[in-house]
């Protein structure tokens, strides 16, 4: 989850605009995220959306947490079909 501002520590995903398997390119909007307002989150790299970790309606996602996994090659999509992401937060 990217930081929306210097004071934001967490945000929510209102809705995803891409689905797993979709080809994505830099500048394309992946999802809309919210804190106090709605902001479009753009893709930074070209590839394919292999796995959505936090999807529509996800709440209280910490800045820096993985929200999706992209792969460069379409052939790599199957490697993430049954992938389960485990997040461990250290305090």
mmCIF file of C-alpha atoms in Angstrom:
data_model
loop_
_atom_site.group_PDB
_atom_site.id
_atom_site.type_symbol
_atom_site.label_atom_id
_atom_site.label_comp_id
_atom_site.label_asym_id
_atom_site.label_seq_id
_atom_site.Cartn_x
_atom_site.Cartn_y
_atom_site.Cartn_z
ATOM 1 C CA UNK A 1 0.000 0.000 0.000
ATOM 2 C CA UNK A 2 1.585 3.278 -1.046
ATOM 3 C CA UNK A 3 1.439 6.280 1.248
ATOM 4 C CA UNK A 4 -1.237 8.791 0.294
ATOM 5 C CA UNK A 5 0.398 11.513 2.386
ATOM 6 C CA UNK A 6 3.176 11.864 4.977
ATOM 7 C CA UNK A 7 0.704 11.420 7.853
ATOM 8 C CA UNK A 8 -1.152 8.349 6.548
ATOM 9 C CA UNK A 9 -0.298 5.003 8.159
ATOM 10 C CA UNK A 10 -3.140 2.939 6.702
ATOM 11 C CA UNK A 11 -5.840 3.119 4.030
ATOM 12 C CA UNK A 12 -8.750 1.156 2.569
ATOM 13 C CA UNK A 13 -9.372 -0.205 -0.914
ATOM 14 C CA UNK A 14 -12.762 0.931 -2.150
ATOM 15 C CA UNK A 15 -12.725 -1.195 -5.313
ATOM 16 C CA UNK A 16 -10.372 -2.934 -7.720
ATOM 17 C CA UNK A 17 -10.591 -1.917 -11.358
ATOM 18 C CA UNK A 18 -8.497 -4.822 -12.660
ATOM 19 C CA UNK A 19 -8.893 -8.547 -12.081
ATOM 20 C CA UNK A 20 -6.375 -11.354 -11.724
ATOM 21 C CA UNK A 21 -4.894 -12.257 -15.104
ATOM 22 C CA UNK A 22 -5.379 -8.793 -16.606
ATOM 23 C CA UNK A 23 -2.477 -7.233 -18.470
ATOM 24 C CA UNK A 24 -1.418 -3.950 -16.853
ATOM 25 C CA UNK A 25 0.806 -1.067 -17.903
ATOM 26 C CA UNK A 26 2.334 1.932 -16.133
ATOM 27 C CA UNK A 27 -0.241 4.651 -15.525
ATOM 28 C CA UNK A 28 -3.265 2.342 -15.640
ATOM 29 C CA UNK A 29 -5.497 2.572 -12.580
ATOM 30 C CA UNK A 30 -5.469 -0.669 -10.552
ATOM 31 C CA UNK A 31 -7.795 0.321 -7.747
ATOM 32 C CA UNK A 32 -9.333 3.179 -5.827
ATOM 33 C CA UNK A 33 -8.122 3.650 -2.281
ATOM 34 C CA UNK A 34 -9.577 5.746 0.479
ATOM 35 C CA UNK A 35 -8.504 7.435 3.664
ATOM 36 C CA UNK A 36 -10.567 10.591 3.827
ATOM 37 C CA UNK A 37 -11.107 10.862 0.061
ATOM 38 C CA UNK A 38 -10.907 8.511 -2.900
ATOM 39 C CA UNK A 39 -7.610 8.315 -4.794
ATOM 40 C CA UNK A 40 -6.768 6.259 -7.878
ATOM 41 C CA UNK A 41 -3.760 3.974 -7.426
ATOM 42 C CA UNK A 42 -1.828 3.471 -10.659
ATOM 43 C CA UNK A 43 0.269 0.566 -11.845
ATOM 44 C CA UNK A 44 4.008 1.234 -11.773
ATOM 45 C CA UNK A 45 5.255 -1.615 -13.991
ATOM 46 C CA UNK A 46 4.164 -3.458 -17.114
ATOM 47 C CA UNK A 47 3.044 -7.052 -16.730
ATOM 48 C CA UNK A 48 0.096 -9.136 -15.573
ATOM 49 C CA UNK A 49 -1.866 -8.982 -12.337
ATOM 50 C CA UNK A 50 -1.149 -12.416 -10.872
ATOM 51 C CA UNK A 51 -2.764 -12.158 -7.437
ATOM 52 C CA UNK A 52 -4.879 -9.629 -5.582
ATOM 53 C CA UNK A 53 -3.976 -9.790 -1.898
ATOM 54 C CA UNK A 54 -6.337 -7.045 -0.701
ATOM 55 C CA UNK A 55 -9.404 -6.540 -2.888
ATOM 56 C CA UNK A 56 -12.699 -4.657 -2.880
ATOM 57 C CA UNK A 57 -13.610 -3.313 0.540
ATOM 58 C CA UNK A 58 -10.314 -4.215 2.249
ATOM 59 C CA UNK A 59 -9.898 -2.115 5.407
ATOM 60 C CA UNK A 60 -6.989 -0.787 7.477
ATOM 61 C CA UNK A 61 -4.176 -1.852 5.144
ATOM 62 C CA UNK A 62 -0.850 -0.640 6.503
ATOM 63 C CA UNK A 63 1.365 1.558 4.332
ATOM 64 C CA UNK A 64 4.043 -0.673 2.803
ATOM 65 C CA UNK A 65 1.913 -3.821 2.908
ATOM 66 C CA UNK A 66 1.627 -5.898 -0.281
ATOM 67 C CA UNK A 67 -1.770 -5.414 -1.950
ATOM 68 C CA UNK A 68 -1.159 -7.288 -5.237
ATOM 69 C CA UNK A 69 1.454 -9.290 -7.108
ATOM 70 C CA UNK A 70 2.406 -8.580 -10.722
ATOM 71 C CA UNK A 71 4.438 -10.852 -12.998
ATOM 72 C CA UNK A 72 6.278 -9.939 -16.194
ATOM 73 C CA UNK A 73 5.261 -12.966 -18.261
ATOM 74 C CA UNK A 74 1.726 -14.254 -18.808
ATOM 75 C CA UNK A 75 3.084 -17.806 -18.476
ATOM 76 C CA UNK A 76 3.856 -17.089 -14.797
ATOM 77 C CA UNK A 77 0.205 -16.431 -13.865
ATOM 78 C CA UNK A 78 -0.461 -20.110 -13.048
ATOM 79 C CA UNK A 79 2.298 -20.080 -10.417
ATOM 80 C CA UNK A 80 0.112 -17.810 -8.275
ATOM 81 C CA UNK A 81 -3.237 -19.560 -8.804
ATOM 82 C CA UNK A 82 -3.247 -21.090 -5.295
ATOM 83 C CA UNK A 83 -0.817 -18.640 -3.691
ATOM 84 C CA UNK A 84 -1.680 -17.559 -0.138
ATOM 85 C CA UNK A 85 0.024 -14.445 1.203
ATOM 86 C CA UNK A 86 0.859 -14.466 4.912
ATOM 87 C CA UNK A 87 1.533 -11.082 6.462
ATOM 88 C CA UNK A 88 3.401 -10.757 9.722
ATOM 89 C CA UNK A 89 3.407 -7.401 11.469
ATOM 90 C CA UNK A 90 6.272 -6.748 13.876
ATOM 91 C CA UNK A 91 5.817 -4.135 16.563
#
